[in-house]
Short mmCIF file of C-alpha atoms in Angstrom, two decimals:
data_model
loop_
_atom_site.label_atom_id
_atom_site.label_comp_id
_atom_site.label_asym_id
_atom_site.label_seq_id
_atom_site.Cartn_x
_atom_site.Cartn_y
_atom_site.Cartn_z
CA MET A 428 -15.87 -146.57 -92.15
CA SER A 429 -17.02 -145.38 -95.54
CA ILE A 430 -15.81 -143.10 -98.27
CA LEU A 431 -18.56 -140.59 -98.91
CA LYS A 432 -19.67 -138.88 -102.11
CA VAL A 433 -18.37 -135.31 -102.30
CA ALA A 434 -20.84 -132.67 -103.52
CA ARG A 435 -19.55 -130.70 -106.48
CA MET A 436 -20.02 -127.02 -107.17
CA GLY A 437 -23.60 -126.41 -108.25
CA HIS A 438 -25.15 -128.76 -105.70
CA PRO A 439 -27.49 -126.80 -103.36
CA ALA A 440 -25.92 -128.44 -100.27
CA LEU A 441 -22.83 -126.28 -100.82
CA ARG A 442 -24.79 -123.01 -100.69
CA ALA A 443 -26.88 -123.62 -97.56
CA LYS A 444 -25.94 -122.45 -94.07
CA ALA A 445 -25.34 -125.54 -91.92
CA ARG A 446 -26.99 -126.00 -88.53
CA ALA A 447 -25.06 -126.01 -85.28
CA LEU A 448 -24.96 -129.24 -83.31
CA ASP A 449 -26.28 -129.41 -79.75
CA LYS A 450 -23.63 -130.46 -77.26
CA GLY A 451 -25.66 -133.61 -76.53
CA GLU A 452 -25.39 -134.72 -80.18
CA LEU A 453 -21.60 -134.62 -80.29
CA LYS A 454 -20.92 -137.96 -78.61
CA SER A 455 -23.66 -139.83 -80.47
CA ALA A 456 -22.65 -142.86 -82.54
CA ILE A 457 -24.08 -141.20 -85.65
CA VAL A 458 -21.93 -138.06 -85.29
CA GLN A 459 -18.82 -140.07 -84.35
CA ARG A 460 -19.24 -142.32 -87.40
CA LEU A 461 -19.81 -139.25 -89.60
CA ILE A 462 -16.54 -137.75 -88.35
CA ASP A 463 -14.66 -141.01 -89.01
CA ASP A 464 -16.19 -141.24 -92.49
CA MET A 465 -15.30 -137.60 -93.21
CA ILE A 466 -11.68 -138.22 -92.21
CA GLU A 467 -11.49 -141.33 -94.39
CA THR A 468 -13.04 -139.42 -97.31
CA MET A 469 -10.65 -136.49 -96.88
CA VAL A 470 -7.65 -138.82 -96.86
CA GLU A 471 -8.93 -140.82 -99.85
CA TYR A 472 -9.26 -137.65 -101.94
CA HIS A 473 -5.93 -136.20 -100.70
CA GLY A 474 -7.61 -133.19 -99.07
CA VAL A 475 -6.41 -131.22 -96.08
CA GLY A 476 -9.94 -130.41 -94.95
CA LEU A 477 -13.53 -131.48 -95.53
CA ALA A 478 -16.73 -129.84 -94.27
CA ALA A 479 -19.99 -131.70 -93.63
CA PRO A 480 -21.92 -129.77 -96.32
CA GLN A 481 -19.44 -131.16 -98.86
CA ILE A 482 -20.74 -134.65 -98.11
CA HIS A 483 -24.40 -133.57 -98.16
CA GLU A 484 -24.75 -133.10 -94.38
CA SER A 485 -25.96 -129.69 -93.25
CA LEU A 486 -24.05 -129.71 -89.95
CA ARG A 487 -21.41 -127.32 -88.60
CA ILE A 488 -18.59 -129.87 -88.58
CA PHE A 489 -15.35 -130.04 -90.49
CA VAL A 490 -12.27 -132.18 -90.32
CA ALA A 491 -8.79 -130.94 -91.12
CA ALA A 492 -5.18 -132.08 -91.02
CA LEU A 493 -3.52 -128.95 -89.62
CA ASP A 494 0.23 -128.52 -89.84
CA PRO A 495 1.91 -128.74 -86.41
CA GLN A 496 5.19 -127.53 -87.95
CA GLU A 497 3.71 -124.05 -88.22
CA ASP A 498 3.87 -123.89 -84.43
CA GLY A 499 7.56 -124.76 -84.39
CA VAL A 500 7.01 -128.47 -83.66
CA GLU A 501 8.84 -130.75 -86.05
CA GLU A 502 6.99 -133.98 -86.83
CA GLU A 503 8.00 -136.61 -89.33
CA LYS A 504 4.53 -138.05 -89.97
CA ASP A 505 1.37 -136.47 -91.30
CA PRO A 506 -0.67 -134.59 -88.71
CA GLU A 507 -3.61 -136.39 -87.07
CA PRO A 508 -6.88 -134.97 -88.46
CA LEU A 509 -9.00 -132.91 -86.08
CA ALA A 510 -12.77 -132.59 -85.97
CA ILE A 511 -13.88 -129.01 -85.37
CA ILE A 512 -17.53 -128.55 -84.45
CA ASN A 513 -19.51 -125.30 -84.30
CA PRO A 514 -16.42 -123.14 -84.95
CA ASP A 515 -16.35 -119.47 -84.04
CA ILE A 516 -13.45 -117.61 -85.69
CA THR A 517 -11.89 -114.36 -84.53
CA VAL A 518 -9.33 -112.67 -86.77
CA VAL A 519 -6.08 -111.78 -84.97
CA GLY A 520 -4.41 -108.65 -86.32
CA ASN A 521 -4.93 -106.99 -89.70
CA ASP A 522 -2.61 -109.10 -91.85
CA VAL A 523 -4.31 -110.49 -94.97
CA VAL A 524 -2.45 -112.85 -97.30
CA GLU A 525 -3.50 -113.86 -100.80
CA ASP A 526 -2.52 -117.43 -101.65
CA TRP A 527 -3.59 -120.44 -103.71
CA GLU A 528 -6.59 -122.56 -102.78
CA GLY A 529 -8.37 -125.53 -104.22
CA CYS A 530 -11.41 -127.47 -103.09
CA LEU A 531 -12.58 -131.08 -103.24
CA SER A 532 -15.98 -129.78 -104.38
CA ILE A 533 -14.36 -127.87 -107.26
CA PRO A 534 -11.89 -130.46 -108.56
CA ASP A 535 -8.84 -129.48 -110.59
CA ILE A 536 -9.35 -125.71 -110.17
CA ARG A 537 -7.11 -123.32 -108.21
CA GLY A 538 -7.25 -119.61 -107.50
CA ARG A 539 -5.64 -117.00 -105.25
CA VAL A 540 -7.82 -116.10 -102.27
CA PRO A 541 -7.23 -113.40 -99.63
CA ARG A 542 -7.47 -114.69 -96.04
CA ALA A 543 -6.52 -113.47 -92.58
CA ARG A 544 -2.99 -114.58 -91.72
CA GLU A 545 -3.83 -115.40 -88.11
CA ILE A 546 -7.05 -116.45 -86.40
CA ARG A 547 -8.35 -117.77 -83.11
CA VAL A 548 -10.93 -120.57 -83.21
CA ARG A 549 -13.30 -121.59 -80.45
CA ALA A 550 -15.17 -124.82 -81.07
CA TYR A 551 -15.99 -128.27 -79.74
CA ASP A 552 -13.82 -131.29 -80.43
CA ARG A 553 -15.27 -134.69 -81.25
CA LYS A 554 -15.50 -135.58 -77.54
CA GLY A 555 -17.70 -132.56 -76.86
CA GLU A 556 -14.94 -130.68 -75.07
CA ARG A 557 -14.45 -126.95 -75.65
CA MET A 558 -11.29 -126.20 -77.55
CA GLU A 559 -9.50 -123.03 -78.49
CA LEU A 560 -6.60 -122.77 -80.87
CA ARG A 561 -4.65 -120.11 -82.66
CA ALA A 562 -3.72 -120.77 -86.23
CA HIS A 563 -1.67 -118.86 -88.74
CA ASP A 564 -0.64 -119.09 -92.37
CA PHE A 565 -1.68 -122.37 -94.03
CA SER A 566 -3.58 -123.78 -91.04
CA ALA A 567 -5.52 -120.52 -90.68
CA ARG A 568 -6.34 -120.65 -94.41
CA VAL A 569 -7.66 -124.21 -94.13
CA ILE A 570 -9.84 -123.37 -91.12
CA GLN A 571 -11.27 -120.28 -92.84
CA HIS A 572 -11.93 -122.22 -96.05
CA GLU A 573 -13.74 -125.05 -94.24
CA THR A 574 -15.72 -122.65 -92.04
CA ASP A 575 -16.84 -120.85 -95.20
CA HIS A 576 -18.36 -124.16 -96.36
CA LEU A 577 -20.47 -124.18 -93.18
CA ASP A 578 -21.88 -120.82 -94.27
CA GLY A 579 -22.50 -121.77 -97.91
CA VAL A 580 -19.47 -119.85 -99.20
CA LEU A 581 -17.05 -121.20 -101.84
CA PHE A 582 -13.51 -119.95 -102.35
CA PHE A 583 -14.58 -118.29 -105.64
CA ASP A 584 -16.77 -115.98 -103.55
CA ARG A 585 -13.70 -114.66 -101.69
CA MET A 586 -11.53 -113.98 -104.75
CA LYS A 587 -10.95 -110.31 -105.64
CA THR A 588 -10.78 -111.15 -109.35
CA PHE A 589 -10.82 -114.34 -111.40
CA ASP A 590 -7.49 -113.51 -113.12
CA THR A 591 -5.70 -116.35 -111.28
CA LEU A 592 -8.45 -118.94 -111.70
CA THR A 593 -6.75 -121.90 -113.36
CA PHE A 594 -6.95 -125.61 -113.95
CA MET A 595 -4.51 -127.64 -111.87
CA ASP A 596 -2.40 -128.76 -114.84
CA GLU A 597 -1.97 -125.13 -115.94
CA TYR A 598 -1.17 -124.11 -112.36
CA SER A 599 1.59 -126.73 -112.31
CA ARG A 600 2.97 -125.54 -115.66
CA PHE A 601 2.84 -121.77 -115.16
CA TRP A 602 1.89 -120.57 -111.69
CA SER A 603 3.68 -122.88 -109.24
CA LYS A 604 7.01 -121.41 -110.39
CA ASP A 605 6.02 -118.17 -108.63
CA GLU A 606 6.23 -119.97 -105.28
CA ASP A 607 9.90 -120.97 -105.66
#
């Protein structure tokens, strides 16, 4: 496996709409290695998600470590990363929550972004099997953020204002106290 170079804001790869994969491509060695490399890269950079456009691949794939504790399941170890391919998101309900987000492609910057509290996702897993999951709160935020990358959208684009845009060290000094 390899750690891949992450595209930073300003690179055209982050603003292009990624292409869907054909079901026949999903089990290929190339796609499977890409998924493994994306997971390794995400872990190396301490991310909770990583989309293919962020590593210069215009494909509708992202990997994410979703929190199983949100579904009432207590686990002591970190969640196993999932590969989500060709996601289709449906918002569940009308609840929108504004919360902090960061991005591996925009290092050291945070901002408050409004997102749907609960979503349903239909996609393929890395084996080419159809999957459907419901996600809420943080997991829903991660899925929406990574799916935005597949459409060439950055979290800045979703912010209502830039009043909360901050460097990570300033967030730690001034803003994180609001969460206590």
